[in-house]
mmCIF file of C-alpha atoms and ligand atoms in Angstrom:
data_model
loop_
_atom_site.group_PDB
_atom_site.id
_atom_site.type_symbol
_atom_site.label_atom_id
_atom_site.label_comp_id
_atom_site.label_asym_id
_atom_site.label_seq_id
_atom_site.Cartn_x
_atom_site.Cartn_y
_atom_site.Cartn_z
ATOM 1 C CA UNK A 1 14.775 -29.130 -8.766
ATOM 2 C CA UNK A 2 14.535 -25.756 -10.465
ATOM 3 C CA UNK A 3 11.173 -24.009 -10.258
ATOM 4 C CA UNK A 4 9.215 -24.250 -13.536
ATOM 5 C CA UNK A 5 9.767 -21.322 -15.859
ATOM 6 C CA UNK A 6 6.964 -19.731 -17.904
ATOM 7 C CA UNK A 7 8.374 -21.514 -20.909
ATOM 8 C CA UNK A 8 8.293 -24.962 -19.331
ATOM 9 C CA UNK A 9 4.819 -24.271 -17.890
ATOM 10 C CA UNK A 10 3.623 -23.308 -21.377
ATOM 11 C CA UNK A 11 5.178 -26.414 -22.941
ATOM 12 C CA UNK A 12 3.535 -28.581 -20.285
ATOM 13 C CA UNK A 13 0.159 -26.942 -21.005
ATOM 14 C CA UNK A 14 0.523 -27.493 -24.726
ATOM 15 C CA UNK A 15 1.440 -31.155 -24.154
ATOM 16 C CA UNK A 16 -1.480 -31.678 -21.754
ATOM 17 C CA UNK A 17 -3.851 -29.992 -24.197
ATOM 18 C CA UNK A 18 -2.620 -32.246 -27.023
ATOM 19 C CA UNK A 19 -3.113 -35.390 -24.907
ATOM 20 C CA UNK A 20 -6.585 -34.116 -23.910
ATOM 21 C CA UNK A 21 -7.565 -33.639 -27.553
ATOM 22 C CA UNK A 22 -6.285 -37.082 -28.539
ATOM 23 C CA UNK A 23 -8.262 -38.776 -25.752
ATOM 24 C CA UNK A 24 -11.420 -36.781 -26.242
ATOM 25 C CA UNK A 25 -14.122 -38.879 -27.964
ATOM 26 C CA UNK A 26 -17.006 -36.342 -27.825
ATOM 27 C CA UNK A 27 -17.365 -33.704 -30.564
ATOM 28 C CA UNK A 28 -15.187 -30.652 -29.995
ATOM 29 C CA UNK A 29 -16.968 -27.340 -29.569
ATOM 30 C CA UNK A 30 -14.683 -24.936 -31.370
ATOM 31 C CA UNK A 31 -16.956 -22.007 -30.457
ATOM 32 C CA UNK A 32 -16.141 -22.419 -26.724
ATOM 33 C CA UNK A 33 -12.831 -20.563 -26.904
ATOM 34 C CA UNK A 34 -11.024 -20.149 -23.602
ATOM 35 C CA UNK A 35 -11.010 -16.545 -22.361
ATOM 36 C CA UNK A 36 -7.702 -14.693 -22.653
ATOM 37 C CA UNK A 37 -5.756 -14.855 -19.375
ATOM 38 C CA UNK A 38 -5.718 -11.614 -17.377
ATOM 39 C CA UNK A 39 -2.664 -9.438 -18.041
ATOM 40 C CA UNK A 40 -0.880 -8.552 -14.825
ATOM 41 C CA UNK A 41 1.911 -6.014 -14.695
ATOM 42 C CA UNK A 42 4.332 -6.718 -11.831
ATOM 43 C CA UNK A 43 6.245 -3.659 -10.636
ATOM 44 C CA UNK A 44 9.175 -4.505 -8.373
ATOM 45 C CA UNK A 45 10.550 -1.988 -5.886
ATOM 46 C CA UNK A 46 12.775 -4.119 -3.589
ATOM 47 C CA UNK A 47 12.249 -5.063 0.056
ATOM 48 C CA UNK A 48 12.663 -8.300 1.965
ATOM 49 C CA UNK A 49 10.557 -10.097 -0.619
ATOM 50 C CA UNK A 50 13.527 -9.562 -2.948
ATOM 51 C CA UNK A 51 16.057 -10.099 -0.157
ATOM 52 C CA UNK A 52 18.886 -12.592 -0.007
ATOM 53 C CA UNK A 53 20.659 -13.901 3.059
ATOM 54 C CA UNK A 54 24.360 -14.536 3.239
ATOM 55 C CA UNK A 55 24.491 -18.272 4.113
ATOM 56 C CA UNK A 56 27.258 -17.529 6.651
ATOM 57 C CA UNK A 57 25.210 -14.904 8.480
ATOM 58 C CA UNK A 58 22.687 -15.806 11.165
ATOM 59 C CA UNK A 59 19.634 -13.603 10.727
ATOM 60 C CA UNK A 60 21.090 -10.898 8.512
ATOM 61 C CA UNK A 61 20.072 -10.331 4.922
ATOM 62 C CA UNK A 62 20.057 -7.607 2.298
ATOM 63 C CA UNK A 63 16.744 -6.473 0.870
ATOM 64 C CA UNK A 64 16.151 -5.667 -2.802
ATOM 65 C CA UNK A 65 18.704 -8.103 -4.293
ATOM 66 C CA UNK A 66 16.430 -10.101 -6.614
ATOM 67 C CA UNK A 67 14.752 -8.589 -9.662
ATOM 68 C CA UNK A 68 11.018 -8.618 -10.292
ATOM 69 C CA UNK A 69 11.511 -10.952 -13.250
ATOM 70 C CA UNK A 70 13.430 -13.437 -11.105
ATOM 71 C CA UNK A 71 10.788 -13.212 -8.379
ATOM 72 C CA UNK A 72 7.966 -13.905 -10.805
ATOM 73 C CA UNK A 73 9.870 -16.776 -12.444
ATOM 74 C CA UNK A 74 10.476 -18.385 -9.058
ATOM 75 C CA UNK A 75 6.818 -18.822 -8.124
ATOM 76 C CA UNK A 76 5.514 -22.181 -9.332
ATOM 77 C CA UNK A 77 2.225 -22.048 -11.224
ATOM 78 C CA UNK A 78 2.066 -18.266 -11.533
ATOM 79 C CA UNK A 79 2.041 -18.418 -15.329
ATOM 80 C CA UNK A 80 -1.206 -20.390 -15.194
ATOM 81 C CA UNK A 81 -2.967 -17.588 -13.312
ATOM 82 C CA UNK A 82 -2.154 -14.728 -15.651
ATOM 83 C CA UNK A 83 0.008 -13.393 -18.425
ATOM 84 C CA UNK A 84 2.753 -11.631 -16.508
ATOM 85 C CA UNK A 85 5.084 -8.828 -17.390
ATOM 86 C CA UNK A 86 7.617 -7.695 -14.766
ATOM 87 C CA UNK A 87 9.368 -4.326 -14.589
ATOM 88 C CA UNK A 88 11.858 -2.968 -12.081
ATOM 89 C CA UNK A 89 10.968 0.436 -10.627
ATOM 90 C CA UNK A 90 13.585 0.461 -7.854
ATOM 91 C CA UNK A 91 15.676 -1.931 -5.751
ATOM 92 C CA UNK A 92 15.460 -0.470 -2.281
ATOM 93 C CA UNK A 93 14.493 -1.424 1.229
ATOM 94 C CA UNK A 94 11.222 0.394 1.841
ATOM 95 C CA UNK A 95 12.761 2.393 4.697
ATOM 96 C CA UNK A 96 14.259 4.354 1.778
ATOM 97 C CA UNK A 97 10.949 4.727 -0.072
ATOM 98 C CA UNK A 98 10.644 8.249 -1.398
ATOM 99 C CA UNK A 99 8.547 10.633 -3.494
ATOM 100 C CA UNK A 100 10.551 9.882 -6.656
ATOM 101 C CA UNK A 101 9.735 6.159 -6.549
ATOM 102 C CA UNK A 102 6.107 6.890 -5.591
ATOM 103 C CA UNK A 103 5.692 9.202 -8.565
ATOM 104 C CA UNK A 104 7.351 6.685 -10.925
ATOM 105 C CA UNK A 105 5.021 3.946 -9.661
ATOM 106 C CA UNK A 106 1.927 6.120 -9.958
ATOM 107 C CA UNK A 107 2.788 7.236 -13.496
ATOM 108 C CA UNK A 108 3.599 3.725 -14.726
ATOM 109 C CA UNK A 109 0.394 2.262 -13.265
ATOM 110 C CA UNK A 110 -1.769 5.022 -14.717
ATOM 111 C CA UNK A 111 -0.110 4.644 -18.108
ATOM 112 C CA UNK A 112 -0.641 0.849 -18.078
ATOM 113 C CA UNK A 113 -4.342 1.332 -17.278
ATOM 114 C CA UNK A 114 -4.944 4.248 -19.646
ATOM 115 C CA UNK A 115 -3.271 2.447 -22.558
ATOM 116 C CA UNK A 116 -4.973 -0.820 -21.618
ATOM 117 C CA UNK A 117 -1.639 -2.625 -21.256
ATOM 118 C CA UNK A 118 -2.756 -4.489 -18.116
ATOM 119 C CA UNK A 119 -5.889 -5.710 -16.334
ATOM 120 C CA UNK A 120 -4.268 -5.388 -12.922
ATOM 121 C CA UNK A 121 -1.017 -4.449 -11.222
ATOM 122 C CA UNK A 122 0.981 -6.197 -8.495
ATOM 123 C CA UNK A 123 3.671 -4.194 -6.694
ATOM 124 C CA UNK A 124 6.387 -6.015 -4.751
ATOM 125 C CA UNK A 125 7.518 -3.858 -1.835
ATOM 126 C CA UNK A 126 9.306 -3.882 1.504
ATOM 127 C CA UNK A 127 6.952 -4.173 4.445
ATOM 128 C CA UNK A 128 8.209 -1.207 6.506
ATOM 129 C CA UNK A 129 6.417 1.503 4.520
ATOM 130 C CA UNK A 130 4.119 -0.707 2.427
ATOM 131 C CA UNK A 131 1.012 0.838 3.984
ATOM 132 C CA UNK A 132 2.109 4.369 3.051
ATOM 133 C CA UNK A 133 2.751 3.459 -0.578
ATOM 134 C CA UNK A 134 -0.611 1.651 -0.721
ATOM 135 C CA UNK A 135 -2.433 4.690 0.659
ATOM 136 C CA UNK A 136 -0.553 7.155 -1.558
ATOM 137 C CA UNK A 137 -1.425 5.166 -4.699
ATOM 138 C CA UNK A 138 -5.017 4.717 -3.529
ATOM 139 C CA UNK A 139 -5.331 8.486 -3.579
ATOM 140 C CA UNK A 140 -3.775 9.177 -6.968
ATOM 141 C CA UNK A 141 -4.593 6.256 -9.306
ATOM 142 C CA UNK A 142 -7.699 6.749 -11.435
ATOM 143 C CA UNK A 143 -9.929 3.939 -12.660
ATOM 144 C CA UNK A 144 -11.228 0.746 -11.142
ATOM 145 C CA UNK A 145 -8.617 -1.818 -12.161
ATOM 146 C CA UNK A 146 -7.056 -3.619 -9.196
ATOM 147 C CA UNK A 147 -3.703 -2.650 -7.743
ATOM 148 C CA UNK A 148 -2.287 -5.114 -5.208
ATOM 149 C CA UNK A 149 0.778 -4.450 -3.091
ATOM 150 C CA UNK A 150 2.662 -7.418 -1.662
ATOM 151 C CA UNK A 151 5.668 -7.972 0.571
ATOM 152 C CA UNK A 152 7.120 -10.702 2.726
ATOM 153 C CA UNK A 153 8.566 -10.965 6.197
ATOM 154 C CA UNK A 154 11.272 -13.467 5.273
ATOM 155 C CA UNK A 155 13.871 -13.085 2.530
ATOM 156 C CA UNK A 156 13.636 -15.224 -0.596
ATOM 157 C CA UNK A 157 16.476 -17.466 0.609
ATOM 158 C CA UNK A 158 14.943 -18.190 4.049
ATOM 159 C CA UNK A 159 13.605 -21.581 5.088
ATOM 160 C CA UNK A 160 9.818 -21.323 4.516
ATOM 161 C CA UNK A 161 10.085 -17.997 2.729
ATOM 162 C CA UNK A 162 6.637 -16.390 2.626
ATOM 163 C CA UNK A 163 7.316 -14.346 -0.535
ATOM 164 C CA UNK A 164 6.330 -16.938 -3.171
ATOM 165 C CA UNK A 165 2.939 -17.724 -1.627
ATOM 166 C CA UNK A 166 2.252 -14.029 -1.023
ATOM 167 C CA UNK A 167 3.080 -13.234 -4.665
ATOM 168 C CA UNK A 168 0.894 -16.116 -5.861
ATOM 169 C CA UNK A 169 -2.012 -14.828 -3.791
ATOM 170 C CA UNK A 170 -1.422 -11.225 -4.863
ATOM 171 C CA UNK A 171 -1.674 -12.292 -8.516
ATOM 172 C CA UNK A 172 -4.811 -14.315 -7.702
ATOM 173 C CA UNK A 173 -6.418 -11.157 -6.297
ATOM 174 C CA UNK A 174 -5.180 -8.817 -9.061
ATOM 175 C CA UNK A 175 -6.419 -11.236 -11.745
ATOM 176 C CA UNK A 176 -9.878 -11.628 -10.217
ATOM 177 C CA UNK A 177 -12.596 -9.462 -11.855
ATOM 178 C CA UNK A 178 -14.302 -9.066 -8.467
ATOM 179 C CA UNK A 179 -11.276 -7.053 -7.310
ATOM 180 C CA UNK A 180 -12.235 -4.122 -9.519
ATOM 181 C CA UNK A 181 -13.324 -0.920 -7.823
ATOM 182 C CA UNK A 182 -11.836 -1.773 -4.436
ATOM 183 C CA UNK A 183 -8.861 0.576 -4.687
ATOM 184 C CA UNK A 184 -5.357 -0.462 -3.734
ATOM 185 C CA UNK A 185 -5.207 -3.646 -1.654
ATOM 186 C CA UNK A 186 -2.426 -5.255 0.375
ATOM 187 C CA UNK A 187 -2.163 -9.049 0.198
ATOM 188 C CA UNK A 188 -0.006 -10.932 2.699
ATOM 189 C CA UNK A 189 -0.446 -14.072 4.767
ATOM 190 C CA UNK A 190 -3.743 -15.134 3.119
ATOM 191 C CA UNK A 191 -5.510 -11.830 3.848
ATOM 192 C CA UNK A 192 -6.687 -8.941 1.680
ATOM 193 C CA UNK A 193 -6.564 -5.551 3.404
ATOM 194 C CA UNK A 194 -7.763 -2.164 2.186
ATOM 195 C CA UNK A 195 -5.209 0.627 1.649
ATOM 196 C CA UNK A 196 -6.853 3.025 4.079
ATOM 197 C CA UNK A 197 -6.945 0.656 7.040
ATOM 198 C CA UNK A 198 -3.952 -1.644 6.717
ATOM 199 C CA UNK A 199 -0.934 -1.259 8.985
ATOM 200 C CA UNK A 200 2.119 -3.261 10.024
ATOM 201 C CA UNK A 201 1.564 -4.406 13.609
ATOM 202 C CA UNK A 202 4.462 -6.728 14.391
ATOM 203 C CA UNK A 203 8.165 -6.315 13.652
ATOM 204 C CA UNK A 204 8.894 -9.956 12.793
ATOM 205 C CA UNK A 205 5.787 -12.134 12.680
ATOM 206 C CA UNK A 206 4.292 -13.388 9.408
ATOM 207 C CA UNK A 207 0.943 -12.298 10.878
ATOM 208 C CA UNK A 208 1.775 -8.611 10.900
ATOM 209 C CA UNK A 209 -0.509 -6.773 8.457
ATOM 210 C CA UNK A 210 -3.851 -5.951 9.991
ATOM 211 C CA UNK A 211 -6.631 -3.417 9.725
ATOM 212 C CA UNK A 212 -7.190 -2.715 13.439
ATOM 213 C CA UNK A 213 -10.478 -0.807 13.112
ATOM 214 C CA UNK A 214 -12.187 -2.586 10.253
ATOM 215 C CA UNK A 215 -10.526 -5.978 9.787
ATOM 216 C CA UNK A 216 -9.540 -7.467 6.422
ATOM 217 C CA UNK A 217 -11.762 -6.983 3.383
ATOM 218 C CA UNK A 218 -11.210 -10.574 2.314
ATOM 219 C CA UNK A 219 -9.162 -13.725 2.328
ATOM 220 C CA UNK A 220 -7.223 -15.586 -0.346
ATOM 221 C CA UNK A 221 -5.555 -18.952 -0.519
ATOM 222 C CA UNK A 222 -4.413 -21.239 -3.268
ATOM 223 C CA UNK A 223 -7.144 -23.831 -2.820
ATOM 224 C CA UNK A 224 -10.124 -21.662 -1.893
ATOM 225 C CA UNK A 225 -9.311 -18.696 -4.134
ATOM 226 C CA UNK A 226 -10.417 -15.150 -3.447
ATOM 227 C CA UNK A 227 -13.178 -14.463 -0.918
ATOM 228 C CA UNK A 228 -14.263 -10.862 -0.356
ATOM 229 C CA UNK A 229 -16.033 -10.221 2.952
ATOM 230 C CA UNK A 230 -16.406 -6.434 2.806
ATOM 231 C CA UNK A 231 -16.480 -3.569 0.367
ATOM 232 C CA UNK A 232 -14.096 -0.664 0.432
ATOM 233 C CA UNK A 233 -16.234 1.329 -1.944
ATOM 234 C CA UNK A 234 -17.836 3.352 0.873
ATOM 235 C CA UNK A 235 -14.478 4.801 1.821
ATOM 236 C CA UNK A 236 -13.285 8.026 0.352
ATOM 237 C CA UNK A 237 -10.520 7.633 -2.189
ATOM 238 C CA UNK A 238 -9.043 10.777 -3.635
ATOM 239 C CA UNK A 239 -8.224 11.314 -7.236
ATOM 240 C CA UNK A 240 -5.580 13.840 -6.366
ATOM 241 C CA UNK A 241 -3.181 15.106 -8.994
ATOM 242 C CA UNK A 242 0.540 14.507 -8.703
ATOM 243 C CA UNK A 243 2.347 17.813 -8.272
ATOM 244 C CA UNK A 244 5.057 18.690 -10.739
ATOM 245 C CA UNK A 245 8.672 18.355 -9.623
ATOM 246 C CA UNK A 246 8.377 14.821 -8.227
ATOM 247 C CA UNK A 247 8.164 16.090 -4.683
ATOM 248 C CA UNK A 248 5.418 16.373 -2.105
ATOM 249 C CA UNK A 249 5.360 19.273 0.359
ATOM 250 C CA UNK A 250 7.206 18.865 3.647
ATOM 251 C CA UNK A 251 4.926 17.603 6.423
ATOM 252 C CA UNK A 252 6.390 16.567 9.775
ATOM 253 C CA UNK A 253 5.070 14.017 12.256
ATOM 254 C CA UNK A 254 5.532 15.056 15.875
ATOM 255 C CA UNK A 255 5.245 12.234 18.424
ATOM 256 C CA UNK A 256 3.573 13.119 21.707
ATOM 257 C CA UNK A 257 4.647 11.756 25.104
ATOM 258 C CA UNK A 258 4.630 12.549 28.816
ATOM 259 C CA UNK A 259 6.556 15.724 29.671
ATOM 260 C CA UNK A 260 5.994 17.000 26.141
ATOM 261 C CA UNK A 261 7.287 20.476 25.358
ATOM 262 C CA UNK A 262 7.010 22.665 22.261
ATOM 263 C CA UNK A 263 10.538 22.070 20.919
ATOM 264 C CA UNK A 264 9.727 19.351 18.300
ATOM 265 C CA UNK A 265 6.934 21.571 16.956
ATOM 266 C CA UNK A 266 9.136 24.664 16.785
ATOM 267 C CA UNK A 267 11.813 22.521 15.168
ATOM 268 C CA UNK A 268 9.414 21.299 12.459
ATOM 269 C CA UNK A 269 8.371 24.895 11.727
ATOM 270 C CA UNK A 270 11.963 26.123 11.559
ATOM 271 C CA UNK A 271 12.726 23.360 9.010
ATOM 272 C CA UNK A 272 9.992 24.605 6.699
ATOM 273 C CA UNK A 273 7.123 22.221 7.424
ATOM 274 C CA UNK A 274 3.960 23.180 5.549
ATOM 275 C CA UNK A 275 2.017 20.835 7.763
ATOM 276 C CA UNK A 276 2.386 19.072 11.114
ATOM 277 C CA UNK A 277 0.713 15.791 12.017
ATOM 278 C CA UNK A 278 0.520 15.195 15.741
ATOM 279 C CA UNK A 279 0.888 11.527 16.714
ATOM 280 C CA UNK A 280 -0.970 12.418 19.857
ATOM 281 C CA UNK A 281 -1.737 10.508 23.012
ATOM 282 C CA UNK A 282 -5.242 9.061 23.366
ATOM 283 C CA UNK A 283 -7.713 10.962 21.202
ATOM 284 C CA UNK A 284 -4.904 12.819 19.409
ATOM 285 C CA UNK A 285 -4.089 14.919 22.442
ATOM 286 C CA UNK A 286 -0.943 16.492 23.830
ATOM 287 C CA UNK A 287 0.360 18.723 26.618
ATOM 288 C CA UNK A 288 -0.797 22.319 26.964
ATOM 289 C CA UNK A 289 2.545 23.644 25.719
ATOM 290 C CA UNK A 290 2.412 21.417 22.635
ATOM 291 C CA UNK A 291 -1.208 22.322 21.835
ATOM 292 C CA UNK A 292 -0.415 26.028 22.298
ATOM 293 C CA UNK A 293 2.543 25.695 19.905
ATOM 294 C CA UNK A 294 0.320 23.914 17.374
ATOM 295 C CA UNK A 295 -2.304 26.647 17.680
ATOM 296 C CA UNK A 296 0.401 29.238 16.950
ATOM 297 C CA UNK A 297 1.524 27.150 13.940
ATOM 298 C CA UNK A 298 -2.047 26.986 12.588
ATOM 299 C CA UNK A 299 -2.315 30.780 12.953
ATOM 300 C CA UNK A 300 0.776 31.075 10.729
ATOM 301 C CA UNK A 301 -0.973 29.011 8.016
ATOM 302 C CA UNK A 302 0.707 25.675 8.791
ATOM 303 C CA UNK A 303 -1.774 22.827 8.491
ATOM 304 C CA UNK A 304 -2.187 20.994 11.813
ATOM 305 C CA UNK A 305 -3.688 17.500 11.843
ATOM 306 C CA UNK A 306 -4.327 15.634 15.078
ATOM 307 C CA UNK A 307 -3.790 11.863 14.774
ATOM 308 C CA UNK A 308 -3.042 9.348 17.500
ATOM 309 C CA UNK A 309 -0.130 7.128 18.497
ATOM 310 C CA UNK A 310 -2.726 4.594 19.728
ATOM 311 C CA UNK A 311 -2.902 1.675 17.298
ATOM 312 C CA UNK A 312 -6.655 1.571 16.893
ATOM 313 C CA UNK A 313 -9.602 3.958 17.105
ATOM 314 C CA UNK A 314 -10.794 7.278 15.764
ATOM 315 C CA UNK A 315 -9.684 10.797 16.565
ATOM 316 C CA UNK A 316 -12.775 12.921 17.118
ATOM 317 C CA UNK A 317 -13.145 16.675 16.793
ATOM 318 C CA UNK A 318 -13.611 19.043 19.747
ATOM 319 C CA UNK A 319 -13.519 16.508 22.579
ATOM 320 C CA UNK A 320 -10.664 17.701 24.825
ATOM 321 C CA UNK A 321 -9.100 19.988 22.220
ATOM 322 C CA UNK A 322 -11.051 22.875 20.691
ATOM 323 C CA UNK A 323 -10.363 22.139 17.022
ATOM 324 C CA UNK A 324 -12.839 24.740 15.763
ATOM 325 C CA UNK A 325 -11.147 27.524 17.724
ATOM 326 C CA UNK A 326 -7.592 26.344 17.003
ATOM 327 C CA UNK A 327 -8.102 25.700 13.286
ATOM 328 C CA UNK A 328 -7.067 22.043 13.542
ATOM 329 C CA UNK A 329 -8.040 19.032 11.442
ATOM 330 C CA UNK A 330 -8.521 15.539 12.920
ATOM 331 C CA UNK A 331 -7.298 12.409 11.153
ATOM 332 C CA UNK A 332 -10.383 10.283 11.947
ATOM 333 C CA UNK A 333 -9.268 6.655 11.308
ATOM 334 C CA UNK A 334 -5.973 7.471 9.579
ATOM 335 C CA UNK A 335 -2.793 6.696 11.486
ATOM 336 C CA UNK A 336 -0.118 9.424 11.623
ATOM 337 C CA UNK A 337 1.900 8.117 8.651
ATOM 338 C CA UNK A 338 -1.186 7.991 6.417
ATOM 339 C CA UNK A 339 -2.491 11.319 7.744
ATOM 340 C CA UNK A 340 0.864 12.740 6.653
ATOM 341 C CA UNK A 341 0.455 11.396 3.106
ATOM 342 C CA UNK A 342 -3.059 12.813 2.781
ATOM 343 C CA UNK A 343 -1.950 16.176 4.201
ATOM 344 C CA UNK A 344 0.876 16.305 1.636
ATOM 345 C CA UNK A 345 -1.480 15.497 -1.239
ATOM 346 C CA UNK A 346 -4.073 18.052 -0.112
ATOM 347 C CA UNK A 347 -1.493 20.829 0.255
ATOM 348 C CA UNK A 348 -0.009 19.861 -3.128
ATOM 349 C CA UNK A 349 -3.497 20.210 -4.607
ATOM 350 C CA UNK A 350 -3.919 23.675 -3.156
ATOM 351 C CA UNK A 351 -6.124 22.772 -0.193
ATOM 352 C CA UNK A 352 -5.195 24.256 3.179
ATOM 353 C CA UNK A 353 -8.466 25.551 4.693
ATOM 354 C CA UNK A 354 -9.188 23.406 7.778
ATOM 355 C CA UNK A 355 -12.884 22.948 6.887
ATOM 356 C CA UNK A 356 -12.114 21.621 3.392
ATOM 357 C CA UNK A 357 -9.289 19.487 4.699
ATOM 358 C CA UNK A 358 -11.531 17.984 7.351
ATOM 359 C CA UNK A 359 -14.030 16.970 4.669
ATOM 360 C CA UNK A 360 -11.217 15.300 2.715
ATOM 361 C CA UNK A 361 -10.110 13.376 5.821
ATOM 362 C CA UNK A 362 -13.570 12.214 6.792
ATOM 363 C CA UNK A 363 -14.418 8.899 5.195
ATOM 364 C CA UNK A 364 -18.046 8.383 4.213
ATOM 365 C CA UNK A 365 -18.925 5.660 6.667
HETATM 366 N N1 DGL B 401 13.649 -2.777 5.616
HETATM 367 C C1 DGL B 401 12.711 -3.524 5.074
HETATM 368 C C2 DGL B 401 11.848 -3.040 3.955
HETATM 369 O O1 DGL B 401 12.214 -3.196 2.823
HETATM 370 C C3 DGL B 401 12.785 -4.958 5.187
HETATM 371 C C4 DGL B 401 11.524 -5.399 5.817
HETATM 372 C C5 DGL B 401 10.603 -6.094 4.868
HETATM 373 O O2 DGL B 401 10.549 -5.881 3.672
HETATM 374 O O3 DGL B 401 9.887 -6.918 5.399
HETATM 375 O O4 DGL B 401 10.792 -2.556 4.200
#
């Protein structure tokens, strides 16, 4: 059987309403007019959620094959949750996510909110870089209307595809008035995660998106609806401007390991990095030669941010590394890929002094 379309869902509603009126014996209260359904703008970017498998292949599939409109039309009951309008921003696997698509997303969302075209936005996205897009948008979108980013681990043609239920739940969250003021949220596998904390933790499992330090901010399921357990309002969310030219400054991530030398740092500098994020060991640490090279970089005016390759925990200033003396910034709770995004936005907004940058990194706990 084909999934119900918006049209058939509407027809069914009209028919049910007509039967209800005919059977109703009590006086009708014409003043009790049903509220208008929330208007949700769905912005599709590609990813596994829009992926299709070749029936002859075993596990292989191509992401970004199905349009946003087709995705929305394939989810039963979605039209009863909200009035939906789908637009295609890109059709890429999120390993190819880039500044151009980020800027297009940010501009379209801001326009939809400023012109009051939508009450909330749902973005369909590949899972590989979903957390970076969520955090980028969290830092540039103004206003308190909800933005929900959703992906899936299995392509649309898989047995037990998780996309339809994730989209349904994403629309539930975006359409809920209690979602306002919580910034960008990721919704997958019945959980609502905040943009700052969420990260992909498993390459294949449906249970992959987690917030290792803080846990989810809420839960959502079809029967129980939306349940918020925590606020994200205490966390700093920047209203940074988008730079002109559709491009963020170059910031490299350098991954630390045993036997670390200075070559990856020198390499980043020679390729024009304006900032370097260290995915350090432990508390954002690295070998003496790497730290010395980073100190030299900071002296040249390159922003140096110490993050950690460890999945959970904070990076704290001046523990084993003298950040004050070296002119370094620490990422606090932000993982290296999010520390990179914030560093890019700060540099793009003219902020490079370590003290100011540190304040921008430090969430108000
Ligand atoms: N490469 C992937 C991406 O679009 C597919 C993984 C996924 O979406 O789950 O991020």
